Amino acid sequence: MPDPAARDAAEEASAFSHPAVAPDATAAYGGHPDQVVDFYAPRDGRTRAPLVVALHGGAWRAPYDRQHLTPFVDFLARRGFAVANVEYRRGPGLPHQGGTAPVAGRWPETFDDVAAALDAVPDLAAAHLPQADPRRTVLTGHSAGGHLALWAAARHVLPEGSPWRLPAPTELRGVVALAPIAHFGRAVELGVCGGAVTQLLGGEAEYAARAAATDPSALLPTGIATTVVQGREDADVPYAVAEAYAEAAAKAGEEVGLTLLEGIGHFPLIDPAADACAVVAEEIAQLAW
C-alpha cells in the first residue's frame, strides 16, 4: 500500500509543477491590486462558449493566489470553455498568533471581493471576453475556493440585512465545487487547514455569529444545481466535510451531487496531468452545455 504522505506530496508537486499560463485579458473590479479577474478565451476558436468562473483555493491565505490555478484554467479553455479566473483579498500574510501559518482570510474583505467580482463578471466578460456566453455560466472553485463558489451561489438565501444578499438567484447553470470547505462545523472538528475556518471569520469570539452568513451548509436549499467532486484520499479537506454538506442539503430538501474519486487526494482535481481533472471538466460540461 502506498505511503499516504508520499502520495500527497507527489500529487501536490505534480499540480504545482506546471508553469503559470498568462491570460488573454485582465480587468479590475475594484481599486485594490487583488481585485482583478483574468480572462481566458476558448482555445478551439469558437465564438460563443459557456463561461466558467473559477475561484482558487489556498485556505484563504495570502501566499496562495490565482496563479497556481492557471494551468487548470487553461485546461478548461482547451476544452472549449471561456474562463474567468477571479482574484480576491486573502489573509494579511502574517502568522497567526501562536502559529506558523499565515492568517486565513480578511473579514469582511474576502467576502466583499467575491461578491463584487461575481456581480462584475458579466459586464467585464462582455467587454474583455466576447466569446463568453453569460447565460451558460458555471461557478467552480477548489478547496477554499470551493467554499467561496458555494457561498457566492447562495447569496440570495443569506440572512436579511446581510450586505452581500441578493434579491434573487444569479443566472447560473450550476456549481461544481472541488474538495470544498463546505461544512464549517465538520471542518472545525477536523482541524481543516490548521484552523483556517475560524481565522476566516475573525476568531472564535465571532465564529458563531458570522458562520450563519458564510457557512454553505447553513445556506440551504439554494435551488441551484450543485455538484461536489472530492478525492476519497484527500488529507487536506477530508471527504467527511463534503459528505456533511451533502447530508445538510438532503435535510433541507435539496439533492447535491457528490462524486467521490477513489485513490485521489486533494490536488489532482486541478492538475491537468491527472485523470481526475478530466472528470472535473466533464462535470462542468454536463451543467454548461
mmCIF file of N, CA and C in Angstrom, residues 13-69:
data_model
loop_
_atom_site.group_PDB
_atom_site.id
_atom_site.type_symbol
_atom_site.label_atom_id
_atom_site.label_comp_id
_atom_site.label_asym_id
_atom_site.label_seq_id
_atom_site.Cartn_x
_atom_site.Cartn_y
_atom_site.Cartn_z
ATOM 1 N N ALA A 13 3.134 18.130 -5.682
ATOM 2 C CA ALA A 13 4.257 18.513 -6.534
ATOM 3 C C ALA A 13 3.862 18.507 -8.002
ATOM 4 N N SER A 14 3.071 17.529 -8.404
ATOM 5 C CA SER A 14 2.630 17.467 -9.795
ATOM 6 C C SER A 14 1.732 18.648 -10.143
ATOM 7 N N ALA A 15 0.784 18.948 -9.246
ATOM 8 C CA ALA A 15 -0.144 20.049 -9.516
ATOM 9 C C ALA A 15 0.565 21.388 -9.609
ATOM 10 N N PHE A 16 1.623 21.564 -8.831
ATOM 11 C CA PHE A 16 2.333 22.838 -8.810
ATOM 12 C C PHE A 16 3.534 22.862 -9.764
ATOM 13 N N SER A 17 3.706 21.801 -10.522
ATOM 14 C CA SER A 17 4.856 21.741 -11.428
ATOM 15 C C SER A 17 4.607 22.449 -12.757
ATOM 16 N N HIS A 18 3.364 22.739 -13.067
ATOM 17 C CA HIS A 18 3.036 23.339 -14.356
ATOM 18 C C HIS A 18 3.297 24.847 -14.325
ATOM 19 N N PRO A 19 3.857 25.384 -15.376
ATOM 20 C CA PRO A 19 4.086 26.839 -15.399
ATOM 21 C C PRO A 19 2.769 27.597 -15.451
ATOM 22 N N ALA A 20 2.770 28.785 -14.874
ATOM 23 C CA ALA A 20 1.586 29.632 -14.937
ATOM 24 C C ALA A 20 1.280 29.984 -16.386
ATOM 25 N N VAL A 21 -0.011 30.118 -16.678
ATOM 26 C CA VAL A 21 -0.448 30.429 -18.034
ATOM 27 C C VAL A 21 -1.021 31.847 -18.042
ATOM 28 N N ALA A 22 -0.466 32.690 -18.880
ATOM 29 C CA ALA A 22 -0.903 34.086 -18.943
ATOM 30 C C ALA A 22 -2.312 34.185 -19.518
ATOM 31 N N PRO A 23 -3.104 35.126 -19.024
ATOM 32 C CA PRO A 23 -4.469 35.289 -19.538
ATOM 33 C C PRO A 23 -4.484 36.031 -20.867
ATOM 34 N N ASP A 24 -5.625 35.991 -21.526
ATOM 35 C CA ASP A 24 -5.820 36.771 -22.742
ATOM 36 C C ASP A 24 -6.184 38.214 -22.422
ATOM 37 N N ALA A 25 -6.752 38.430 -21.240
ATOM 38 C CA ALA A 25 -7.111 39.787 -20.819
ATOM 39 C C ALA A 25 -7.271 39.794 -19.306
ATOM 40 N N THR A 26 -7.075 40.954 -18.709
ATOM 41 C CA THR A 26 -7.275 41.142 -17.271
ATOM 42 C C THR A 26 -8.071 42.419 -17.065
ATOM 43 N N ALA A 27 -9.017 42.355 -16.116
ATOM 44 C CA ALA A 27 -9.834 43.531 -15.829
ATOM 45 C C ALA A 27 -9.994 43.672 -14.324
ATOM 46 N N ALA A 28 -10.093 44.911 -13.871
ATOM 47 C CA ALA A 28 -10.276 45.192 -12.447
ATOM 48 C C ALA A 28 -11.755 45.326 -12.122
ATOM 49 N N TYR A 29 -12.127 44.832 -10.935
ATOM 50 C CA TYR A 29 -13.487 45.062 -10.449
ATOM 51 C C TYR A 29 -13.481 45.962 -9.207
ATOM 52 N N GLY A 30 -12.303 46.504 -8.870
ATOM 53 C CA GLY A 30 -12.153 47.399 -7.729
ATOM 54 C C GLY A 30 -10.785 48.038 -7.773
ATOM 55 N N GLY A 31 -10.471 48.836 -6.745
ATOM 56 C CA GLY A 31 -9.237 49.580 -6.736
ATOM 57 C C GLY A 31 -8.049 48.869 -6.128
ATOM 58 N N HIS A 32 -8.279 47.787 -5.372
ATOM 59 C CA HIS A 32 -7.177 47.054 -4.745
ATOM 60 C C HIS A 32 -6.478 46.176 -5.779
ATOM 61 N N PRO A 33 -5.163 45.971 -5.658
ATOM 62 C CA PRO A 33 -4.448 45.145 -6.634
ATOM 63 C C PRO A 33 -4.986 43.718 -6.759
ATOM 64 N N ASP A 34 -5.589 43.209 -5.699
ATOM 65 C CA ASP A 34 -6.139 41.859 -5.760
ATOM 66 C C ASP A 34 -7.554 41.814 -6.332
ATOM 67 N N GLN A 35 -8.132 42.938 -6.641
ATOM 68 C CA GLN A 35 -9.496 42.969 -7.173
ATOM 69 C C GLN A 35 -9.460 42.935 -8.697
ATOM 70 N N VAL A 36 -9.059 41.788 -9.223
ATOM 71 C CA VAL A 36 -8.928 41.618 -10.668
ATOM 72 C C VAL A 36 -9.474 40.255 -11.086
ATOM 73 N N VAL A 37 -9.817 40.175 -12.372
ATOM 74 C CA VAL A 37 -10.252 38.925 -12.990
ATOM 75 C C VAL A 37 -9.432 38.723 -14.254
ATOM 76 N N ASP A 38 -8.872 37.526 -14.426
ATOM 77 C CA ASP A 38 -8.174 37.152 -15.653
ATOM 78 C C ASP A 38 -9.137 36.382 -16.550
ATOM 79 N N PHE A 39 -9.091 36.672 -17.843
ATOM 80 C CA PHE A 39 -9.989 36.014 -18.791
ATOM 81 C C PHE A 39 -9.199 35.164 -19.781
ATOM 82 N N TYR A 40 -9.735 33.974 -20.061
ATOM 83 C CA TYR A 40 -9.124 33.018 -20.983
ATOM 84 C C TYR A 40 -10.155 32.644 -22.038
ATOM 85 N N ALA A 41 -9.808 32.859 -23.292
ATOM 86 C CA ALA A 41 -10.712 32.539 -24.390
ATOM 87 C C ALA A 41 -10.659 31.046 -24.699
ATOM 88 N N PRO A 42 -11.747 30.488 -25.205
ATOM 89 C CA PRO A 42 -11.714 29.072 -25.598
ATOM 90 C C PRO A 42 -10.654 28.842 -26.673
ATOM 91 N N ARG A 43 -9.855 27.811 -26.479
ATOM 92 C CA ARG A 43 -8.707 27.590 -27.365
ATOM 93 C C ARG A 43 -9.094 26.956 -28.694
ATOM 94 N N ASP A 44 -10.340 26.504 -28.825
ATOM 95 C CA ASP A 44 -10.743 25.858 -30.067
ATOM 96 C C ASP A 44 -11.295 26.850 -31.082
ATOM 97 N N GLY A 45 -11.245 28.140 -30.747
ATOM 98 C CA GLY A 45 -11.641 29.157 -31.697
ATOM 99 C C GLY A 45 -13.123 29.431 -31.778
ATOM 100 N N ARG A 46 -13.928 28.770 -30.982
ATOM 101 C CA ARG A 46 -15.371 29.005 -31.063
ATOM 102 C C ARG A 46 -15.685 30.439 -30.640
ATOM 103 N N THR A 47 -16.734 30.981 -31.210
ATOM 104 C CA THR A 47 -17.083 32.379 -30.977
ATOM 105 C C THR A 47 -18.100 32.555 -29.857
ATOM 106 N N ARG A 48 -18.664 31.465 -29.364
ATOM 107 C CA ARG A 48 -19.606 31.550 -28.245
ATOM 108 C C ARG A 48 -19.452 30.286 -27.421
ATOM 109 N N ALA A 49 -19.163 30.449 -26.145
ATOM 110 C CA ALA A 49 -18.871 29.297 -25.293
ATOM 111 C C ALA A 49 -19.398 29.541 -23.885
ATOM 112 N N PRO A 50 -19.724 28.470 -23.169
ATOM 113 C CA PRO A 50 -20.099 28.631 -21.761
ATOM 114 C C PRO A 50 -18.987 29.310 -20.979
ATOM 115 N N LEU A 51 -19.379 30.063 -19.968
ATOM 116 C CA LEU A 51 -18.417 30.784 -19.125
ATOM 117 C C LEU A 51 -18.241 30.044 -17.807
ATOM 118 N N VAL A 52 -17.015 29.666 -17.507
ATOM 119 C CA VAL A 52 -16.679 29.066 -16.221
ATOM 120 C C VAL A 52 -15.991 30.127 -15.375
ATOM 121 N N VAL A 53 -16.552 30.430 -14.222
ATOM 122 C CA VAL A 53 -15.944 31.377 -13.281
ATOM 123 C C VAL A 53 -15.246 30.562 -12.206
ATOM 124 N N ALA A 54 -13.939 30.745 -12.069
ATOM 125 C CA ALA A 54 -13.123 29.912 -11.187
ATOM 126 C C ALA A 54 -12.579 30.716 -10.013
ATOM 127 N N LEU A 55 -12.609 30.079 -8.835
ATOM 128 C CA LEU A 55 -12.087 30.679 -7.602
ATOM 129 C C LEU A 55 -11.018 29.751 -7.024
ATOM 130 N N HIS A 56 -9.832 30.274 -6.854
ATOM 131 C CA HIS A 56 -8.715 29.446 -6.392
ATOM 132 C C HIS A 56 -8.800 29.180 -4.888
ATOM 133 N N GLY A 57 -8.082 28.149 -4.468
ATOM 134 C CA GLY A 57 -8.009 27.810 -3.058
ATOM 135 C C GLY A 57 -6.733 28.320 -2.415
ATOM 136 N N GLY A 58 -6.335 27.641 -1.324
ATOM 137 C CA GLY A 58 -5.166 28.068 -0.564
ATOM 138 C C GLY A 58 -5.512 28.523 0.837
ATOM 139 N N ALA A 59 -6.638 28.008 1.367
ATOM 140 C CA ALA A 59 -7.049 28.290 2.749
ATOM 141 C C ALA A 59 -7.248 29.775 3.015
ATOM 142 N N TRP A 60 -7.634 30.517 1.969
ATOM 143 C CA TRP A 60 -7.877 31.963 2.101
ATOM 144 C C TRP A 60 -6.635 32.706 2.600
ATOM 145 N N ARG A 61 -5.446 32.142 2.376
ATOM 146 C CA ARG A 61 -4.203 32.715 2.887
ATOM 147 C C ARG A 61 -3.421 33.408 1.781
ATOM 148 N N ALA A 62 -2.716 34.466 2.140
ATOM 149 C CA ALA A 62 -2.052 35.340 1.179
ATOM 150 C C ALA A 62 -1.052 34.644 0.260
ATOM 151 N N PRO A 63 -0.256 33.675 0.727
ATOM 152 C CA PRO A 63 0.752 33.108 -0.176
ATOM 153 C C PRO A 63 0.175 32.415 -1.400
ATOM 154 N N TYR A 64 -1.087 32.058 -1.365
ATOM 155 C CA TYR A 64 -1.692 31.313 -2.465
ATOM 156 C C TYR A 64 -2.603 32.251 -3.262
ATOM 157 N N ASP A 65 -2.209 32.533 -4.503
ATOM 158 C CA ASP A 65 -3.025 33.408 -5.327
ATOM 159 C C ASP A 65 -3.525 32.646 -6.554
ATOM 160 N N ARG A 66 -4.113 33.378 -7.487
ATOM 161 C CA ARG A 66 -4.769 32.736 -8.632
ATOM 162 C C ARG A 66 -3.783 32.078 -9.583
ATOM 163 N N GLN A 67 -2.479 32.404 -9.474
ATOM 164 C CA GLN A 67 -1.515 31.861 -10.433
ATOM 165 C C GLN A 67 -1.463 30.331 -10.403
ATOM 166 N N HIS A 68 -1.603 29.739 -9.218
ATOM 167 C CA HIS A 68 -1.481 28.286 -9.165
ATOM 168 C C HIS A 68 -2.660 27.581 -9.820
ATOM 169 N N LEU A 69 -3.745 28.315 -10.065
ATOM 170 C CA LEU A 69 -4.908 27.715 -10.713
ATOM 171 C C LEU A 69 -4.866 27.878 -12.235
#
